[in-house]
Short mmCIF file of C-alpha atoms and ligand atoms in Angstrom, two decimals:
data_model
loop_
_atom_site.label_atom_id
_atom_site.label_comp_id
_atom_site.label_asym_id
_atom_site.label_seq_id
_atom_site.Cartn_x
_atom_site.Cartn_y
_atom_site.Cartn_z
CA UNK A 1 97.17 35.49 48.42
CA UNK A 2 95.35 35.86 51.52
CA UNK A 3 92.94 33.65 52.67
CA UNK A 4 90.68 33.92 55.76
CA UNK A 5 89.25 30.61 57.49
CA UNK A 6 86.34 30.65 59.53
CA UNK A 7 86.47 28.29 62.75
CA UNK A 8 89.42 26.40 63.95
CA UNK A 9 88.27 23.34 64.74
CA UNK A 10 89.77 20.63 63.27
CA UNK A 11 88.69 21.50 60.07
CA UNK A 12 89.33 24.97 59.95
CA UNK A 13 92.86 24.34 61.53
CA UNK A 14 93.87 21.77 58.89
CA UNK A 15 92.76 24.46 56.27
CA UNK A 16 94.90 26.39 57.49
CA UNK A 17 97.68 25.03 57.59
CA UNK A 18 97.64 23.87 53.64
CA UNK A 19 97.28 27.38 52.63
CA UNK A 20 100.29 28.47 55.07
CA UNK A 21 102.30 26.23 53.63
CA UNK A 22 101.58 27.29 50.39
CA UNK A 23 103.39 30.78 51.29
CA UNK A 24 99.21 32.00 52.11
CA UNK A 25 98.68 34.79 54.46
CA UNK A 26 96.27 32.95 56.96
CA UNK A 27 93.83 34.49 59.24
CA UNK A 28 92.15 31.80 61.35
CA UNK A 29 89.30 33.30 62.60
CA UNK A 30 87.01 31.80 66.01
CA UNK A 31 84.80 33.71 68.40
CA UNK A 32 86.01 30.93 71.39
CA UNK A 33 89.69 32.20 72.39
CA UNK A 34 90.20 28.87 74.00
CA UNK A 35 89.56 26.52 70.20
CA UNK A 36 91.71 29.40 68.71
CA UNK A 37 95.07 28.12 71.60
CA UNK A 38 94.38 25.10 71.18
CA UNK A 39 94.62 25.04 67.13
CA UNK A 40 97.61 27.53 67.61
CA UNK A 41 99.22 24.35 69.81
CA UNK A 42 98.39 21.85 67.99
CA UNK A 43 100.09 23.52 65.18
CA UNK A 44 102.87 23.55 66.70
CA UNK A 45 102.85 20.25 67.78
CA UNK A 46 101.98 19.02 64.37
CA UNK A 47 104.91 21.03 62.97
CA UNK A 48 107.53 19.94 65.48
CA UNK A 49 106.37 16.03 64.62
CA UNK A 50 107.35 17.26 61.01
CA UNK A 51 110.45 18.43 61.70
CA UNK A 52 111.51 15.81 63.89
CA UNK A 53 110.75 13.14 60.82
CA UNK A 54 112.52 15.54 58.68
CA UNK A 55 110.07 16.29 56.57
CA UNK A 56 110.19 20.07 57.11
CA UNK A 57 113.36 21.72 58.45
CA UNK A 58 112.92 24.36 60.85
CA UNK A 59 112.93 27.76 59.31
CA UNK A 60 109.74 25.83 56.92
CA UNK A 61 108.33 25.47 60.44
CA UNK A 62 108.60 29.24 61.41
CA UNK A 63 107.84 30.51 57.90
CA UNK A 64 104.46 28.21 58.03
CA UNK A 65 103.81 29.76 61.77
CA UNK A 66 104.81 32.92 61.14
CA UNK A 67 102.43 32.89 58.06
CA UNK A 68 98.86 31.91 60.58
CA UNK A 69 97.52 34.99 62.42
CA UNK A 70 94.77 33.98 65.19
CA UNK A 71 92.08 36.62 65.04
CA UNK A 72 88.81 37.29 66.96
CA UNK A 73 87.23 39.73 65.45
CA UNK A 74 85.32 38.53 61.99
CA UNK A 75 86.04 41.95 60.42
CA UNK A 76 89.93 41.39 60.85
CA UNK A 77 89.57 39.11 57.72
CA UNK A 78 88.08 42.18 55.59
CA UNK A 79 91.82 42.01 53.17
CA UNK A 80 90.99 38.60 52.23
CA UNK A 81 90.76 37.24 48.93
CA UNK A 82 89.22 34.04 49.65
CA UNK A 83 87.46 32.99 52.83
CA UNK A 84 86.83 29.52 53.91
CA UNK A 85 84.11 28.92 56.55
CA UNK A 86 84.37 25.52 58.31
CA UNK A 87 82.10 26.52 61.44
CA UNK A 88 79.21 24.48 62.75
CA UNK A 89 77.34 22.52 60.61
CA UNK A 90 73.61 24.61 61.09
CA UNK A 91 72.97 26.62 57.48
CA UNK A 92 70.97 29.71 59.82
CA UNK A 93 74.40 29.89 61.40
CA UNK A 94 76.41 30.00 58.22
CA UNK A 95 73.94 32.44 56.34
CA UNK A 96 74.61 34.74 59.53
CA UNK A 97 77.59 34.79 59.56
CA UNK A 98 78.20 34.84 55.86
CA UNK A 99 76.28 37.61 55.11
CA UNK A 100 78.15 40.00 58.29
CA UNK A 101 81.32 38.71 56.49
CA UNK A 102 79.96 39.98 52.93
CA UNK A 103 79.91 43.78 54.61
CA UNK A 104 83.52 43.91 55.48
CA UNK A 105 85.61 42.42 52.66
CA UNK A 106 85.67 43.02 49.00
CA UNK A 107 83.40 42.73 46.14
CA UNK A 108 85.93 40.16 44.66
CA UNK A 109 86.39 38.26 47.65
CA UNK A 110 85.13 34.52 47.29
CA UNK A 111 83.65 32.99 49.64
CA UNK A 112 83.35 29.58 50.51
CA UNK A 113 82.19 26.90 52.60
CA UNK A 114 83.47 23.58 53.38
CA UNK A 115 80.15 22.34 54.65
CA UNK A 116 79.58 17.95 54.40
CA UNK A 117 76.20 18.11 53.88
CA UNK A 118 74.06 21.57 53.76
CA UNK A 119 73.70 22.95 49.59
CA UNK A 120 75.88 25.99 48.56
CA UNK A 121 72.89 27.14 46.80
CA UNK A 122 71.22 27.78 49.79
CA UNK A 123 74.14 29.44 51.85
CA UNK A 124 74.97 31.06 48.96
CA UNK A 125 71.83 32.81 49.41
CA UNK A 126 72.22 34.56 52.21
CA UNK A 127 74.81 36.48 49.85
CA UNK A 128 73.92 40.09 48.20
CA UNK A 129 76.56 38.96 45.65
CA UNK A 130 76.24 35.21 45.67
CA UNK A 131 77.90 34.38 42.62
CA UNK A 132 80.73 34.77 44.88
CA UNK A 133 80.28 32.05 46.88
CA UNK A 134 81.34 28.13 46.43
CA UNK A 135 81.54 24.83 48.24
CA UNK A 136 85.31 23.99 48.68
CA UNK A 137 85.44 20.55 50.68
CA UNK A 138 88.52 19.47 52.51
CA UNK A 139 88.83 15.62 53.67
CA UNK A 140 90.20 15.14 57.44
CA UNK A 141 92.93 15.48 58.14
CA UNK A 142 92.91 18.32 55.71
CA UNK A 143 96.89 18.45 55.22
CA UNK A 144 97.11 14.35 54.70
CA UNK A 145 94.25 14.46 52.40
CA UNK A 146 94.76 14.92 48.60
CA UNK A 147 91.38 15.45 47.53
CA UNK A 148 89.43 18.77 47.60
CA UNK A 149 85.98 18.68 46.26
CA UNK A 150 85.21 22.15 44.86
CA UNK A 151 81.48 22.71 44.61
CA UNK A 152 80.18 25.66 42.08
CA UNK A 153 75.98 26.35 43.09
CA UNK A 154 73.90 27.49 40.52
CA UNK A 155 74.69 30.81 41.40
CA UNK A 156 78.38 30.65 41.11
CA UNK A 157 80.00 32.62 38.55
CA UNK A 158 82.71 30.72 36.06
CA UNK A 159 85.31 32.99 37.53
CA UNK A 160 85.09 32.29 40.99
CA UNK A 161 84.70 28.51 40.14
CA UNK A 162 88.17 28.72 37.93
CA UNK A 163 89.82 30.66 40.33
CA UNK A 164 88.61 28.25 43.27
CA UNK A 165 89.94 25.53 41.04
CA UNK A 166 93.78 26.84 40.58
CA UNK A 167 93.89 28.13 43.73
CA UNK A 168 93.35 24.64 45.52
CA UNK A 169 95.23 22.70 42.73
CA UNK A 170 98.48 25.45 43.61
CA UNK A 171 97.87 24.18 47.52
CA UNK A 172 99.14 21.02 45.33
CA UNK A 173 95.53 19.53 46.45
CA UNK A 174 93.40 17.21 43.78
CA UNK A 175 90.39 18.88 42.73
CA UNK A 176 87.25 16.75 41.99
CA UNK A 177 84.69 19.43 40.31
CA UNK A 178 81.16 18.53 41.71
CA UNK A 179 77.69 19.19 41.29
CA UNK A 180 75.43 20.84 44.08
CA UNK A 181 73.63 17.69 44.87
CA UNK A 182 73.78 15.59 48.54
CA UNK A 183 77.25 14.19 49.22
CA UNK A 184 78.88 15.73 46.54
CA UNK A 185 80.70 12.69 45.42
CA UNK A 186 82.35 11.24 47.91
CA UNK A 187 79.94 10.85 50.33
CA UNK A 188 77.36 10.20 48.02
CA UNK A 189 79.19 7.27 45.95
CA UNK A 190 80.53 5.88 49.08
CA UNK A 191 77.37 5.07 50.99
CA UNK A 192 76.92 1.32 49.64
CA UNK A 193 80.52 0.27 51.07
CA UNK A 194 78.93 0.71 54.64
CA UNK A 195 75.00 0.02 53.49
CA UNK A 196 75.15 -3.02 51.46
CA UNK A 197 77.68 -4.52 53.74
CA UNK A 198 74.81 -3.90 56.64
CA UNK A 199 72.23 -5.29 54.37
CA UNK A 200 74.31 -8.64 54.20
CA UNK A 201 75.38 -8.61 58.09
CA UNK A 202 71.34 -8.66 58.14
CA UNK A 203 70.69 -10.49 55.91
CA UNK A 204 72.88 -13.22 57.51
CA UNK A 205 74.52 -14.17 54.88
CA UNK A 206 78.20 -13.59 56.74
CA UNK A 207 79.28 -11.71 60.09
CA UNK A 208 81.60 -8.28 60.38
CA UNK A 209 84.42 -10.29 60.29
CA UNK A 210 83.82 -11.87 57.31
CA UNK A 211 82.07 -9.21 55.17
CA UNK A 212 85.42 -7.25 56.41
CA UNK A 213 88.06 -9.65 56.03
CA UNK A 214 86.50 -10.14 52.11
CA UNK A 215 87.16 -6.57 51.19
CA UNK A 216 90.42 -6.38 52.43
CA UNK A 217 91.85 -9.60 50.45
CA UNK A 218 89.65 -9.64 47.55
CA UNK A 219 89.49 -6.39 47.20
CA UNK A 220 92.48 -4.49 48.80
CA UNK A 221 90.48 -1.76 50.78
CA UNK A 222 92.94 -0.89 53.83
CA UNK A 223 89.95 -1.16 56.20
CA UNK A 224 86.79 -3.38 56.42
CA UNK A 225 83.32 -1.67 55.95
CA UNK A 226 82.54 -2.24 59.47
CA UNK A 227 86.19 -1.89 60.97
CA UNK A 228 85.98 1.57 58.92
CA UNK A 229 82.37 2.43 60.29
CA UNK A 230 84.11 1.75 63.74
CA UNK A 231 86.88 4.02 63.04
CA UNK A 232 84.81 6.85 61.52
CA UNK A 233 82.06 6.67 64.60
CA UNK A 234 78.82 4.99 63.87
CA UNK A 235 76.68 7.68 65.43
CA UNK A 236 78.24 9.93 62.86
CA UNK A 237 78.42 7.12 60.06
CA UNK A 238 74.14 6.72 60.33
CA UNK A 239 74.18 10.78 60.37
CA UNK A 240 75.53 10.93 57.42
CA UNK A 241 73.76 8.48 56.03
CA UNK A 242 70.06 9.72 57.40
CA UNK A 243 70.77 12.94 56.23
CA UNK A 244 71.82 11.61 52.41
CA UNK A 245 68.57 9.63 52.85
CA UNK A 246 66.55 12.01 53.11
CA UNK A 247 68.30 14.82 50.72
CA UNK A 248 67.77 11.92 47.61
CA UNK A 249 63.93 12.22 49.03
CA UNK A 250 63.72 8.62 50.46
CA UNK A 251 65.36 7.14 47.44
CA UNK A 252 65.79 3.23 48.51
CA UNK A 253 68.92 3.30 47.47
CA UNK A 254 70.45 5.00 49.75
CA UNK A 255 68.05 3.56 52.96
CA UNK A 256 69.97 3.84 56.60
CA UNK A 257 70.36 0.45 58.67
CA UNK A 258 68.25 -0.45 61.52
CA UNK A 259 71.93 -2.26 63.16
CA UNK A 260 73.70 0.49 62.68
CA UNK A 261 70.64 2.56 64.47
CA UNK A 262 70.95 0.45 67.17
CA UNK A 263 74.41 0.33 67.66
CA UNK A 264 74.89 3.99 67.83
CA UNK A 265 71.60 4.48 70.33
CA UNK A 266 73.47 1.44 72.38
CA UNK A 267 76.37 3.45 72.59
CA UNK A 268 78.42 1.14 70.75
CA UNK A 269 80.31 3.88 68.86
CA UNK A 270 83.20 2.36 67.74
CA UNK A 271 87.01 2.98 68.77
CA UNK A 272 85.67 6.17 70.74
CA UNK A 273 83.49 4.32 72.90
CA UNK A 274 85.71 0.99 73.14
CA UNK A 275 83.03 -0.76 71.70
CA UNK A 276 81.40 -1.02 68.16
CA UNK A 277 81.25 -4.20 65.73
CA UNK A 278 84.40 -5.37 67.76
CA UNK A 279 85.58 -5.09 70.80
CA UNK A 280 88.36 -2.22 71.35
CA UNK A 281 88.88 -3.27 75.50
CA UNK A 282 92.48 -4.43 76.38
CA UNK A 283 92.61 -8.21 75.79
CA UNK A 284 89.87 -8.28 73.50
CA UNK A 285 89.60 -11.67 71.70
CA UNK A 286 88.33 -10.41 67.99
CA UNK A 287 86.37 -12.89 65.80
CA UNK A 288 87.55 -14.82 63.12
CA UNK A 289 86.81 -14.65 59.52
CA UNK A 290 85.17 -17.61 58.21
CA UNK A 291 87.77 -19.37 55.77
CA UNK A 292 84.76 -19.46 52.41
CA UNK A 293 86.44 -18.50 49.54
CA UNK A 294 83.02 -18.88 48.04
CA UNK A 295 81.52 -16.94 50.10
CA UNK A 296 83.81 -14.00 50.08
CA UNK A 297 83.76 -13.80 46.55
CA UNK A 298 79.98 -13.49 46.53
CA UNK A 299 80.41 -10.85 49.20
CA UNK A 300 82.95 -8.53 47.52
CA UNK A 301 81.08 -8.92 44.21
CA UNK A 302 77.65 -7.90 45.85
CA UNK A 303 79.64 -4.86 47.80
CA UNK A 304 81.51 -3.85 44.52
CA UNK A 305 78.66 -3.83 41.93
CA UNK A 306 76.62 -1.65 43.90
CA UNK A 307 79.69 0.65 44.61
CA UNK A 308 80.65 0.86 40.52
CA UNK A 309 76.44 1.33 39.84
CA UNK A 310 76.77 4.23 42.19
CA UNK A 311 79.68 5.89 40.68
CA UNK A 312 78.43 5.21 37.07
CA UNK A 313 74.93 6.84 38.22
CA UNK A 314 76.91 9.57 39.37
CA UNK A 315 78.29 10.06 35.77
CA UNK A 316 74.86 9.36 33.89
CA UNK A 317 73.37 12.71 36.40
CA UNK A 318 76.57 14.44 35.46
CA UNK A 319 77.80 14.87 39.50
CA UNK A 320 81.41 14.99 37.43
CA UNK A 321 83.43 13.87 35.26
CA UNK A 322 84.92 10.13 35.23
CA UNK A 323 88.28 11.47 36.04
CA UNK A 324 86.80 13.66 39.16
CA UNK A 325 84.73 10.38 40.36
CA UNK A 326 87.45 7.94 40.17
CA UNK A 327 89.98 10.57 41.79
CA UNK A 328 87.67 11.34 44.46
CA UNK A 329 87.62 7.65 45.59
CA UNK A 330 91.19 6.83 45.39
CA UNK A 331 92.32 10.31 47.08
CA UNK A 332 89.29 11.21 49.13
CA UNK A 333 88.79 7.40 50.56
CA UNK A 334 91.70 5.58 49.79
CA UNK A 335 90.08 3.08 47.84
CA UNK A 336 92.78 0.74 46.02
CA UNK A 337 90.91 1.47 42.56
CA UNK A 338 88.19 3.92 40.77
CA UNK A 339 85.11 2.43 40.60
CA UNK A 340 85.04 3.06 36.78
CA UNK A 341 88.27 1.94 35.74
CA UNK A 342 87.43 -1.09 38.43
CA UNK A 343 83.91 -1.63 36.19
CA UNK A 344 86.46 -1.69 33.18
CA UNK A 345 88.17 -3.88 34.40
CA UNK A 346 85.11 -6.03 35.50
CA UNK A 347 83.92 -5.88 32.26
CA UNK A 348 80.33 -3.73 31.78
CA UNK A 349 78.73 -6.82 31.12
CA UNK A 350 79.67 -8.64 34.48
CA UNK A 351 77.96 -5.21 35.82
CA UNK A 352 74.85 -5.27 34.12
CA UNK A 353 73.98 -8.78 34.98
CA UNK A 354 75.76 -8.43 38.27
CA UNK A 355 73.04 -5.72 39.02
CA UNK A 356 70.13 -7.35 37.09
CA UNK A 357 70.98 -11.11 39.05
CA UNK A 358 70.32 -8.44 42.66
CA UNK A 359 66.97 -7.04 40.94
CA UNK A 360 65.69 -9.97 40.00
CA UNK A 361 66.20 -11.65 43.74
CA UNK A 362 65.12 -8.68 45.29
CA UNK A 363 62.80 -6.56 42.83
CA UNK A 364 63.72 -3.45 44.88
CA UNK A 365 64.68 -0.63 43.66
CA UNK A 366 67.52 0.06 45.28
CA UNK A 367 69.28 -2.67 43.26
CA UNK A 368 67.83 -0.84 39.99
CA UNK A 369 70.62 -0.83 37.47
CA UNK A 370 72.52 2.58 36.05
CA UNK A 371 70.91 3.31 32.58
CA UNK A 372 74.11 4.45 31.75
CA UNK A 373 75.84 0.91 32.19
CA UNK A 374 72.66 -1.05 30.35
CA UNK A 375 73.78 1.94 27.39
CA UNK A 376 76.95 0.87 27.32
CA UNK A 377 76.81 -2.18 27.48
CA UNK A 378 74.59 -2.10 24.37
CA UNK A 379 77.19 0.36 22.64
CA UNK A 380 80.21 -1.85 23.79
CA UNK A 381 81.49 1.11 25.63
CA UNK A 382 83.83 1.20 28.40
CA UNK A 383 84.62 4.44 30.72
CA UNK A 384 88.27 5.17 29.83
P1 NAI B 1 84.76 21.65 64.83
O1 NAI B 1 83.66 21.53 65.82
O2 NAI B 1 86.04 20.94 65.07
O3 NAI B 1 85.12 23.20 64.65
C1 NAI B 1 84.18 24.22 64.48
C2 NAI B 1 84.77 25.52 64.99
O4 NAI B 1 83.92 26.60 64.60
C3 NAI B 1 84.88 25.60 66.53
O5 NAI B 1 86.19 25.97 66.88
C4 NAI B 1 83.86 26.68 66.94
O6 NAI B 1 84.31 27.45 68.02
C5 NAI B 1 83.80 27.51 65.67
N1 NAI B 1 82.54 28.21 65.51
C6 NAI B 1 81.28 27.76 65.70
N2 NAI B 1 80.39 28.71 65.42
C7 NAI B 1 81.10 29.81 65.02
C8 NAI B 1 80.75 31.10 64.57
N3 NAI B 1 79.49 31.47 64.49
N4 NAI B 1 81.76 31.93 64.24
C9 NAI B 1 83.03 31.54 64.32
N5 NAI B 1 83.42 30.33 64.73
C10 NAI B 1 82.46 29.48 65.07
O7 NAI B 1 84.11 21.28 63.41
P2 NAI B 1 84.81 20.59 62.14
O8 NAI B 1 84.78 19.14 62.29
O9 NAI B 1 86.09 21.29 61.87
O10 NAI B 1 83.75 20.96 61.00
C11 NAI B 1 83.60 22.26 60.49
C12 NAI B 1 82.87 22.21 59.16
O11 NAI B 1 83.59 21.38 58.24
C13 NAI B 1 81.44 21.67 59.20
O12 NAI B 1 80.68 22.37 58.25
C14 NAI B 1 81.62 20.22 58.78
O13 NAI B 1 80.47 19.68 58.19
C15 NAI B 1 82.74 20.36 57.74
N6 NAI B 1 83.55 19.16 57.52
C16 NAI B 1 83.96 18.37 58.57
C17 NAI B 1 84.75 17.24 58.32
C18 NAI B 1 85.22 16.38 59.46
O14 NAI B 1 85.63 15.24 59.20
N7 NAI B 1 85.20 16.83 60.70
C19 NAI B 1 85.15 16.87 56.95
C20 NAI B 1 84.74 17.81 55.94
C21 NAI B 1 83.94 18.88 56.24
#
């Protein structure tokens, strides 16, 4: 097959690199020479690491090399089969370039974008054949990753969704199937790890350290909410969130954090910046966790129930399947458990009145409970 990938930034580059190994011929495509050396050395780099832990002997290496070409010229992708764009995240941009791509390759060409945030319905129109195109989201890194969100619009015809699908599953990548909808799944069902942890870091019921340290043992996440918003940026962390915000059209929910705000105007970035909730400078004494076993239970509870009635709203709206949401978490996150099987596991009825015991303290809305869990809970369901 050969695939064309637009941009090759770190995205784009990753992309790449799955599909080469996969026996693809790549065409990585950028319109700065300089980002298309530098993915052509990092490559290498990468590669080299791989052979050097044995994971890859060197003829792999070559074969994967010699299977990237580093083009300049958008029409030199005009044999593909499948394009991927993973260019700057502005949709006038995409629709541009999408629709000059359109008049140089074939009618059966799909086309696809691995845009975060922006709808595929709308760069889809900029198509003349738009049931062509499709949202086909990588997680970075992009070769360490398992997941791949694949993301048919309302446009998209059943053939280029099942093709999408085996052609990303034979890049031995885990497809999650989502709906058009802000955040897809991942970033969508993920949001009250980071927000609800905020909201009790406000609150003042406990202090990063804590809220972290409680997640970790209770509930086996590899990384704090807040050592995890330090990690991913929190300028980039309250993007994401604004921009979910205001896709769900204000919808409490899913309400950004005035600290976080702050933090990120402050500069205090995280890792990248040396500062964020802790300190990242040489020497830096890092707080304890308060020893509460009380408290940390009420902590991971409160963080957990509002992660499950995310995912099991994301079912009720039919976002995916319960398969796709639970393997989204687990390979698109890392989180130790899907939040379904985990609400199994809880037992529905610890959700429901885990959710109704937040509504009736706060009687907001974003602590409104799934219908679908107050259904099943009536039915004695459970999700698998
Ligand atoms: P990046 O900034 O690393 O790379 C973008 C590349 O696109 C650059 O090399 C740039 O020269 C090139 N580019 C910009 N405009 C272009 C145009 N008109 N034609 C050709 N090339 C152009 O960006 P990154 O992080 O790789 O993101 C790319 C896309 O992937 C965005 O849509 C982003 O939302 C999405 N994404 C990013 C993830 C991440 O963690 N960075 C994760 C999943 C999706």
């Amino acid at each position: 097959m050969k695939v064309g990938i637009i941009g090759s930034g770190t995205m784009g580059s990753g992309i790449a690199q799955v599909a080469a190994t996969d026996g693809c011929g790549v065409k990585l495509f950028d319109t700065n020479n300089t980002a298309l050396d530098k993915a052509k050395t990092s490559l290498e780099k990468i590669l080299a690491r791989l052979v050097e832990k044995g994971k890859i002997n060197s003829e792999e290496k070559s074969r994967i090399q010699n299977n990237i070409s580093y083009v300049n010229n958008l029409k030199d992708l005009s044999d593909s089969d499948l394009t991927i764009e993973a260019i700057v995240e502005n949709l006038e941009i995409k629709k541009k370039v999408f629709s000059e791509l359109e008049t140089y390759v074939s009618d059966d060409c799909i086309i696809a974008s691995n845009t975060s945030s922006l709808s595929i319905a709308s760069i889809a129109s900029a198509l003349q054949k738009p049931e062509r195109c499709i949202g086909i989201h990588f997680f970075n890194p992009a070769p360490l990753m398992a997941l791949v969100e694949v993301i048919p619009a309302i446009q998209t015809s059943k053939e280029v969704l099942e093709k999408s699908v085996q052609t990303i599953s034979d890049w031995k990548k885990t497809v999650a199937v989502a709906k058009d909808t802000p955040g897809f799944i991942v970033n969508r069902v993920a949001r009250p790890f980071y927000g609800e942890s905020l909201r009790i870091y406000e609150e003042g019921i406990a202090d990063f350290a804590t809220i972290d340290h409680s997640l970790k043992t209770l509930g086996g996440f590899r990384m704090g909410p807040f050592e995890l918003m330090d990690f991913i940026g929190n300028d980039v962390n309250y993007t994401v969130t604004e921009t979910v915000f205001a896709a769900f059209y204000f919808d409490p929910r899913y309400k950004p954090s005035f600290t976080q705000k702050r933090f990120s105007e402050a500069g205090y970035l995280g890792r990248k910046s040396g500062k964020g909730y802790y300190d990242y400078s040489e020497g830096a004494i890092q707080p304890t966790p308060k020893e509460d076993k009380e408290l940390a239970q009420q902590i991971f509870d409160r963080v957990l129930i509002m992660l499950i009635n995310e995912a099991a709203d994301a079912l009720f709206l039919n976002i995916a399947s319960a398969k796709d949401i639970d393997n989204a978490m687990t390979k698109g996150v890392n989180y130790p458990k899907g939040l379904l099987a985990w609400a199994d596991e809880k037992g529905i009825d610890w959700c429901v009145s885990k959710m109704d015991e937040l509504y009736n303290e706060y009687h907001e809305d974003r602590y409104r409970c799934s219908p679908l869990l107050r259904k099943m809970k009536a039915e004695n369901k459970i999700f698998f």
